Amino acid sequence: MIKFIPEPRLLESPRGRHWPRPSAPAPPPRDPVPPTTADVVIVGAGPAGLAVASALWHHGVTELVVLDREGRSCGRFFDRIDRLDQRVLRSPYEHHPGVEGFRDCELLDFARLHWGRLTPVERREIRMAQAGHRSVVPVDVFHAYTDHLAVTHHVRDKLWCASVTGVRPDGDGVAVHTTRSTVRARHVVLCLGEERRTAPERWWGGGPPPAAVSYWDEPPPGPGERQIVVGAGLTAAHLIAAALDGGREVHWVVREAREHYQCADVNSTFFRPEGRKRFDGVGWSERLDLTAEFRRASIMFEFRPLLERAEAEGRLVVHRGEAVKEVSAGVTGTAVVRLESGRRVDADDAVLALGTIPSIGTGLLPAGLVGARDGWPDLDEATLSYRHAPAVSVVGAAAGMVLGPAARNIDGHRVATARVAAAVAARLRGAALDLRVTADV
């Protein structure tokens, strides 16, 4: 059997190019404190929050408040990407945070509009996408596209910088408490994304990492000649590629017997309706099994030649089938990783890329309303609202037990958004109709 392995040069798209932005009048000066009332509050302005806000705009929902702790549309998303020096997305062109069913400008349309700004390799990827084949999207194109969505759907006019501290439904709607004020809304959509998975307490006793050890989304301790990367997924691959590009020797600790390469981070069947139907057709325990099986750490095929060549040249040392026993700081300020096999690995620093876990609303909503089970919220499968809090919905990884493993991906955001936006708009129209009927009586 012949396998096609894409070339690593697809990973080298430029970052930081200038992109024309849609013309829009400067917004009038406004109070830095969010409005006290809204029809809908969206918590989180990442790709999921942007998709929901854009969809609600098409549904005519204009009394909207988007709350984000960074105060920037997709700010944390791109900060994380740039920390890894990531140049391309794993999601292909057909996976985008745009809105289906409203003849919006989609990601592929946007890239073609800016054909003259693309490299020959990037243009070839567009032709591949047009022919129905898998393609790789440059981060630069995706960033410019999210800016386009935020401007054309007036999302920036609705965005406030605030950290949400509590979401409390009551008989009249939902009170959203922030570090700045409280916003009362008829409906709330939580687009909380995922948080990094922390190391087991036994590695160093819990708390912050030892000196010279950091997590992937933190500033690294400092440059050195030798680095340890712990993790088996795409984040680890980006860290390794950046270190190798900087001339460093890398030791890669992989718990599995071998690395796993695949196009998407979940099986591609779950992106399609038949895949979601397969997930719908089984019970809770079977869904947990499917999620565990198909939401496994994996790396884009494009990395394979690069990593294999570095290993053959001795610039990359891979510790396969090795579990971490202990992580500590060395006496000279270095990082020390001890493995279960008894082997010890020393380096100038170590970076942990241990995956992520969905944010399901715990800590914002009362625990009884989240209804957490095996780390997942109790959601209505038709509307993605909490069963015990119908005025609060989720879009993103938290919908994984309803939409399947693809819920955490950009394409899964779009599927969830279509369901949530339609349900929220219908709910608001029903409330308005009830008010009119009451007034007539």
Coordinates of C-alpha atoms in Angstrom, one line a residue:
M1 CA 0.0 0.0 0.0
I2 CA 1.3 3.4 -1.0
K3 CA 0.8 6.3 1.5
F4 CA 0.8 9.9 0.5
I5 CA 2.6 12.0 3.0
P6 CA 2.2 15.8 2.5
E7 CA 5.3 17.9 2.3
P8 CA 6.4 19.8 5.5
R9 CA 6.6 23.1 3.5
L10 CA 2.9 23.4 3.9
L11 CA 3.7 24.3 7.5
E12 CA 5.7 27.4 6.5
S13 CA 3.0 29.9 5.5
P14 CA 3.9 33.5 6.4
R15 CA 2.4 35.1 9.5
G16 CA 1.7 38.8 10.0
R17 CA 0.8 39.9 6.4
H18 CA -1.3 42.9 5.9
W19 CA -4.9 42.1 4.9
P20 CA -7.5 44.7 3.7
R21 CA -10.4 45.0 6.1
P22 CA -14.0 45.9 5.3
S23 CA -14.7 49.6 5.6
A24 CA -16.8 50.4 8.7
P25 CA -17.6 53.6 10.4
A26 CA -15.7 54.2 13.6
P27 CA -18.0 53.2 16.6
P28 CA -19.0 56.1 18.8
P29 CA -17.4 56.4 22.2
R30 CA -19.0 54.0 24.7
D31 CA -19.0 53.2 28.4
P32 CA -16.4 50.5 29.2
V33 CA -19.0 48.9 31.4
P34 CA -21.3 46.5 29.5
P35 CA -25.1 47.4 29.2
T36 CA -27.2 46.2 32.1
T37 CA -29.7 44.4 29.9
A38 CA -29.5 42.4 26.6
D39 CA -31.6 39.8 24.8
V40 CA -28.6 37.5 24.6
V41 CA -25.2 37.4 26.3
I42 CA -22.4 35.3 24.8
V43 CA -19.6 34.4 27.2
G44 CA -16.4 34.0 25.2
A45 CA -15.3 35.7 22.0
G46 CA -13.3 32.9 20.5
P47 CA -14.2 31.1 17.2
A48 CA -17.3 29.6 18.8
G49 CA -18.5 33.0 20.3
L50 CA -17.8 34.7 17.0
A51 CA -19.8 32.1 15.1
V52 CA -22.8 32.5 17.5
A53 CA -22.7 36.3 17.3
S54 CA -22.6 36.2 13.5
A55 CA -25.5 33.7 13.3
L56 CA -27.7 35.7 15.7
W57 CA -27.0 38.8 13.5
H58 CA -28.5 36.9 10.6
H59 CA -31.5 36.0 12.8
G60 CA -32.1 39.7 13.5
V61 CA -31.0 39.5 17.2
T62 CA -29.3 42.8 17.7
E63 CA -29.6 43.4 21.5
L64 CA -26.5 41.3 22.1
V65 CA -23.6 41.5 24.5
V66 CA -20.4 39.5 24.1
L67 CA -18.2 39.2 27.2
D68 CA -14.6 38.1 26.9
R69 CA -11.8 38.2 29.5
E70 CA -9.3 39.4 26.8
G71 CA -11.7 41.8 25.2
R72 CA -10.6 40.8 21.7
S73 CA -12.4 38.7 19.1
C74 CA -10.4 35.4 19.0
G75 CA -7.7 37.0 21.0
R76 CA -6.7 34.1 23.2
F77 CA -7.1 31.7 20.3
F78 CA -4.5 33.5 18.2
D79 CA -2.2 34.2 21.2
R80 CA -2.0 30.5 21.8
I81 CA -1.3 29.8 18.2
D82 CA 1.5 32.4 18.0
R83 CA 3.0 31.1 21.2
L84 CA 3.6 27.9 19.3
D85 CA 4.8 29.7 16.2
Q86 CA 2.0 27.9 14.4
R87 CA 1.5 28.8 10.7
V88 CA -1.3 26.6 9.5
L89 CA -4.5 25.2 10.9
R90 CA -5.4 21.5 10.9
S91 CA -9.0 22.3 9.9
P92 CA -9.5 22.4 6.2
Y93 CA -11.2 25.2 4.3
E94 CA -14.7 23.7 4.6
H95 CA -14.4 24.0 8.4
H96 CA -14.9 27.7 9.3
P97 CA -16.7 29.8 11.9
G98 CA -19.0 31.4 9.3
V99 CA -22.8 30.9 9.2
E100 CA -24.5 28.3 7.0
G101 CA -27.7 29.0 5.2
F102 CA -27.4 32.8 4.8
R103 CA -25.1 33.0 1.8
D104 CA -22.3 34.4 3.9
C105 CA -18.8 34.8 2.6
E106 CA -17.1 31.6 3.6
L107 CA -13.5 30.9 4.3
L108 CA -12.7 29.5 0.9
D109 CA -14.4 32.5 -0.8
F110 CA -12.4 34.9 1.4
A111 CA -9.1 33.2 0.5
R112 CA -9.9 33.4 -3.2
L113 CA -10.7 37.1 -2.9
H114 CA -7.1 37.6 -1.7
W115 CA -5.5 35.3 -4.2
G116 CA -2.7 37.8 -5.0
R117 CA -1.5 37.8 -1.4
L118 CA -1.0 34.0 -1.2
T119 CA 2.1 32.0 -1.8
P120 CA 2.2 29.4 -4.6
V121 CA 1.8 26.6 -2.0
E122 CA -1.2 28.3 -0.4
R123 CA -2.8 28.7 -3.9
R124 CA -2.3 25.0 -4.5
E125 CA -4.1 24.2 -1.3
I126 CA -7.1 26.3 -2.5
R127 CA -7.2 24.4 -5.7
M128 CA -7.2 21.2 -3.7
A129 CA -10.1 22.5 -1.6
Q130 CA -12.1 23.4 -4.7
A131 CA -11.5 19.9 -6.0
G132 CA -12.9 18.4 -2.8
H133 CA -9.6 17.3 -1.3
R134 CA -8.2 17.9 2.1
S135 CA -6.4 21.2 2.3
V136 CA -4.4 23.2 4.9
V137 CA -5.5 26.7 5.9
P138 CA -2.9 29.3 6.7
V139 CA -3.3 30.9 10.1
D140 CA -2.9 34.3 8.4
V141 CA -5.9 33.7 6.2
F142 CA -8.0 32.4 9.1
H143 CA -7.1 35.4 11.2
A144 CA -8.0 37.9 8.5
Y145 CA -11.3 36.0 7.9
T146 CA -12.3 36.2 11.6
D147 CA -11.6 39.9 11.5
H148 CA -13.9 40.1 8.4
L149 CA -16.6 38.3 10.3
A150 CA -16.3 40.5 13.3
V151 CA -16.6 43.7 11.3
T152 CA -19.3 42.6 8.8
H153 CA -21.5 41.1 11.5
H154 CA -20.9 44.1 14.0
V155 CA -19.5 41.7 16.6
R156 CA -16.9 44.2 17.7
D157 CA -19.6 46.8 18.5
K158 CA -21.1 44.2 20.9
L159 CA -17.8 43.1 22.6
W160 CA -16.8 44.1 26.1
C161 CA -13.7 43.2 28.1
A162 CA -15.0 41.5 31.3
S163 CA -14.4 38.3 33.2
V164 CA -17.6 36.4 34.0
T165 CA -17.8 35.3 37.6
G166 CA -21.3 33.8 37.7
V167 CA -24.3 32.9 35.6
R168 CA -27.6 32.7 37.6
P169 CA -30.8 31.8 35.9
D170 CA -34.1 32.9 37.5
G171 CA -37.7 33.2 36.5
D172 CA -37.2 36.3 34.4
G173 CA -34.0 35.3 32.5
V174 CA -30.4 35.0 33.5
A175 CA -28.1 37.3 35.6
V176 CA -24.6 37.3 34.3
H177 CA -22.2 38.6 36.9
T178 CA -18.8 40.0 35.8
T179 CA -15.9 41.8 37.4
R180 CA -17.4 45.0 36.1
S181 CA -21.1 44.8 36.5
T182 CA -24.1 42.5 36.1
V183 CA -26.0 42.0 32.8
R184 CA -29.5 40.7 32.8
A185 CA -30.3 38.7 29.6
R186 CA -33.2 36.6 28.3
H187 CA -30.7 33.9 27.1
V188 CA -27.0 33.1 27.6
V189 CA -24.7 31.1 25.3
L190 CA -21.5 29.8 26.9
C191 CA -18.6 29.5 24.5
L192 CA -15.9 28.7 27.0
G193 CA -13.6 26.6 25.0
E194 CA -11.1 24.3 26.6
E195 CA -8.4 24.7 29.3
R196 CA -5.1 23.0 29.5
R197 CA -4.8 19.7 31.2
T198 CA -2.6 20.0 34.3
A199 CA 0.1 17.5 35.3
P200 CA -0.8 14.8 37.8
E201 CA -0.1 15.9 41.3
R202 CA 2.4 13.0 41.8
W203 CA 4.8 14.5 39.2
W204 CA 5.9 17.3 41.6
G205 CA 3.4 17.5 44.4
G206 CA 0.9 19.8 42.7
G207 CA 0.8 23.6 42.4
P208 CA 2.9 25.6 39.9
P209 CA 5.5 23.7 37.9
P210 CA 9.1 23.6 39.1
A211 CA 11.6 26.1 37.8
A212 CA 12.6 25.6 34.1
V213 CA 9.3 23.7 33.6
S214 CA 6.2 25.3 31.9
Y215 CA 3.0 24.4 30.2
W216 CA 2.6 24.9 26.5
D217 CA 0.4 28.1 26.8
E218 CA 2.8 29.9 29.1
P219 CA 5.9 31.9 28.3
P220 CA 8.8 29.4 28.2
P221 CA 11.4 29.6 31.0
G222 CA 14.1 30.8 28.6
P223 CA 16.1 29.7 25.6
G224 CA 18.6 26.9 25.9
E225 CA 20.4 24.3 23.8
R226 CA 18.3 21.4 24.9
Q227 CA 14.5 21.1 25.5
I228 CA 12.2 18.3 26.7
V229 CA 8.7 18.2 25.3
V230 CA 6.1 15.9 27.0
G231 CA 2.9 15.1 25.0
A232 CA 1.8 13.2 21.9
G233 CA -0.5 15.7 20.1
L234 CA -0.3 18.5 17.6
T235 CA 0.7 21.0 20.2
A236 CA 3.8 19.0 21.0
A237 CA 4.6 18.7 17.4
H238 CA 4.5 22.5 17.0
L239 CA 6.7 23.0 20.0
I240 CA 9.2 20.4 18.7
A241 CA 9.3 22.0 15.2
A242 CA 9.9 25.5 16.6
A243 CA 12.7 24.2 18.9
L244 CA 14.4 22.4 16.0
D245 CA 14.0 25.4 13.8
G246 CA 15.9 27.4 16.6
G247 CA 18.7 24.9 16.5
R248 CA 17.9 23.1 19.7
E249 CA 18.2 19.4 20.6
V250 CA 14.8 18.1 21.6
H251 CA 13.9 15.1 23.8
W252 CA 10.3 14.0 23.1
V253 CA 8.5 11.9 25.7
V254 CA 5.6 10.0 24.2
R255 CA 3.6 7.7 26.5
E256 CA 2.3 5.5 23.6
A257 CA 4.5 3.0 21.8
R258 CA 4.5 5.2 18.7
E259 CA 3.3 8.5 17.4
H260 CA -0.2 8.7 15.8
Y261 CA -0.6 10.7 12.6
Q262 CA -3.9 11.6 11.0
C263 CA -5.5 14.5 9.1
A264 CA -7.9 15.7 11.8
D265 CA -7.7 15.4 15.6
V266 CA -10.8 13.2 15.5
N267 CA -12.0 10.6 13.0
S268 CA -13.2 12.5 9.9
T269 CA -16.5 10.5 9.9
F270 CA -17.7 12.5 12.9
F271 CA -17.6 15.7 10.9
R272 CA -20.3 14.4 8.6
P273 CA -24.0 14.0 9.3
E274 CA -23.8 10.2 9.2
G275 CA -21.0 10.3 11.8
R276 CA -23.1 12.4 14.1
K277 CA -26.0 10.1 13.6
R278 CA -23.8 7.2 14.6
F279 CA -23.1 9.0 17.8
D280 CA -26.8 9.9 18.3
G281 CA -27.8 6.2 18.0
V282 CA -26.0 4.9 21.0
G283 CA -26.3 5.3 24.8
W284 CA -24.2 7.2 27.2
S285 CA -21.6 4.5 27.9
E286 CA -21.1 3.9 24.2
R287 CA -20.7 7.6 23.6
L288 CA -18.0 7.7 26.3
D289 CA -16.2 4.8 24.6
L290 CA -16.4 6.4 21.1
T291 CA -15.1 9.7 22.5
A292 CA -12.2 8.0 24.3
E293 CA -11.4 6.0 21.1
F294 CA -11.5 8.8 18.6
R295 CA -10.6 11.9 20.5
R296 CA -7.0 10.7 20.9
A297 CA -3.8 12.7 20.5
S298 CA -2.5 12.9 17.0
I299 CA -0.3 14.9 14.7
M300 CA -0.9 16.3 11.2
F301 CA 0.8 14.2 8.5
E302 CA 2.7 17.2 7.3
F303 CA 5.0 16.9 10.4
R304 CA 6.0 13.3 9.8
P305 CA 8.9 13.8 7.3
L306 CA 10.2 16.7 9.4
L307 CA 10.2 14.8 12.7
E308 CA 11.5 11.5 11.1
R309 CA 14.4 13.4 9.5
A310 CA 15.3 15.2 12.7
E311 CA 15.3 11.9 14.6
A312 CA 17.5 10.2 12.0
E313 CA 20.0 13.2 12.3
G314 CA 20.1 12.9 16.1
R315 CA 18.6 16.4 16.6
L316 CA 15.4 14.7 18.0
V317 CA 15.4 11.9 20.6
V318 CA 12.1 10.2 21.0
H319 CA 11.3 8.3 24.2
R320 CA 8.5 6.1 23.0
G321 CA 6.3 4.1 25.4
E322 CA 7.6 6.0 28.3
A323 CA 5.4 7.4 31.1
V324 CA 6.6 10.2 33.3
K325 CA 7.2 9.4 36.9
E326 CA 8.5 12.7 38.3
V327 CA 9.4 16.2 37.1
S328 CA 11.7 18.5 39.0
A329 CA 14.3 21.3 38.8
G330 CA 17.9 20.3 38.6
V331 CA 20.6 21.9 40.9
T332 CA 21.8 24.0 38.1
G333 CA 18.4 25.4 37.2
T334 CA 17.7 22.8 34.6
A335 CA 14.6 20.6 34.2
V336 CA 14.7 16.9 35.1
V337 CA 12.2 14.4 33.9
R338 CA 12.3 10.9 35.4
L339 CA 10.5 8.1 33.5
E340 CA 8.8 5.0 34.9
S341 CA 11.5 2.9 33.2
G342 CA 14.1 4.5 35.5
R343 CA 15.6 6.6 32.8
R344 CA 16.4 10.3 33.5
V345 CA 16.3 13.1 31.0
D346 CA 17.9 16.5 31.7
A347 CA 17.5 19.6 29.7
D348 CA 17.7 23.4 29.9
D349 CA 13.9 23.4 30.1
A350 CA 10.8 21.3 29.7
V351 CA 7.4 22.1 28.2
L352 CA 4.3 20.1 29.0
A353 CA 1.6 19.6 26.3
L354 CA -0.8 17.3 28.0
G355 CA -4.0 18.1 26.1
T356 CA -7.0 20.1 27.1
I357 CA -10.3 19.5 28.9
P358 CA -13.7 21.1 28.0
S359 CA -15.0 24.0 30.1
I360 CA -18.6 22.9 30.8
G361 CA -19.8 25.8 32.9
T362 CA -18.8 24.5 36.3
G363 CA -17.9 27.5 38.5
L364 CA -20.2 29.8 36.7
L365 CA -23.5 27.9 36.9
P366 CA -24.6 26.2 40.1
A367 CA -23.4 22.6 40.0
G368 CA -27.0 21.3 40.1
L369 CA -27.8 23.1 36.9
V370 CA -24.7 21.9 35.1
G371 CA -25.7 18.3 36.0
A372 CA -22.1 17.1 35.3
R373 CA -21.7 13.4 34.6
D374 CA -18.3 11.9 33.7
G375 CA -17.0 15.5 33.1
W376 CA -19.8 16.4 30.7
P377 CA -22.9 18.7 31.2
D378 CA -26.5 17.5 31.0
L379 CA -27.7 19.1 27.8
D380 CA -30.9 19.1 25.7
E381 CA -29.9 17.4 22.5
A382 CA -32.2 19.5 20.3
T383 CA -31.2 22.9 21.5
L384 CA -27.8 22.3 23.4
S385 CA -29.3 24.1 26.4
Y386 CA -28.8 22.8 29.9
R387 CA -31.8 20.6 30.9
H388 CA -31.9 22.3 34.3
A389 CA -31.3 25.8 32.9
P390 CA -33.1 26.1 29.5
A391 CA -32.1 29.8 29.2
V392 CA -28.4 28.8 29.0
S393 CA -26.9 27.0 26.0
V394 CA -23.4 25.9 25.1
V395 CA -21.4 25.9 21.9
G396 CA -18.0 24.2 21.7
A397 CA -16.2 21.3 23.3
A398 CA -18.8 21.1 26.1
A399 CA -21.3 19.8 23.6
G400 CA -19.2 16.7 23.0
M401 CA -21.6 14.2 24.4
V402 CA -24.3 15.5 22.1
L403 CA -22.5 16.2 18.8
G404 CA -19.7 13.7 19.2
P405 CA -15.9 14.2 19.2
A406 CA -16.1 16.9 16.5
A407 CA -17.9 19.3 18.8
R408 CA -14.5 20.8 19.9
N409 CA -13.5 21.6 16.3
I410 CA -14.3 24.7 14.3
D411 CA -16.6 22.6 12.1
G412 CA -18.4 21.3 15.2
H413 CA -18.8 24.9 16.4
R414 CA -20.7 25.7 13.1
V415 CA -23.0 22.7 13.5
A416 CA -23.7 23.7 17.1
T417 CA -24.2 27.3 16.2
A418 CA -26.8 26.6 13.6
R419 CA -28.8 24.6 16.2
V420 CA -28.4 27.1 19.1
A421 CA -28.9 30.3 17.1
A422 CA -32.2 29.0 15.6
A423 CA -33.4 27.9 19.0
V424 CA -32.5 31.1 20.7
A425 CA -34.1 33.3 18.0
A426 CA -37.3 31.2 18.2
R427 CA -37.3 31.5 22.0
L428 CA -36.9 35.3 21.8
R429 CA -39.7 35.6 19.1
G430 CA -41.9 33.5 21.3
A431 CA -41.3 35.8 24.3
A432 CA -42.1 38.8 22.2
L433 CA -45.3 37.2 20.9
D434 CA -46.3 36.4 24.5
L435 CA -45.8 40.0 25.5
R436 CA -48.0 41.2 22.5
V437 CA -50.8 38.7 23.4
T438 CA -50.7 39.9 27.0
A439 CA -50.9 43.5 25.9
D440 CA -53.9 42.8 23.6
V441 CA -55.7 41.1 26.4

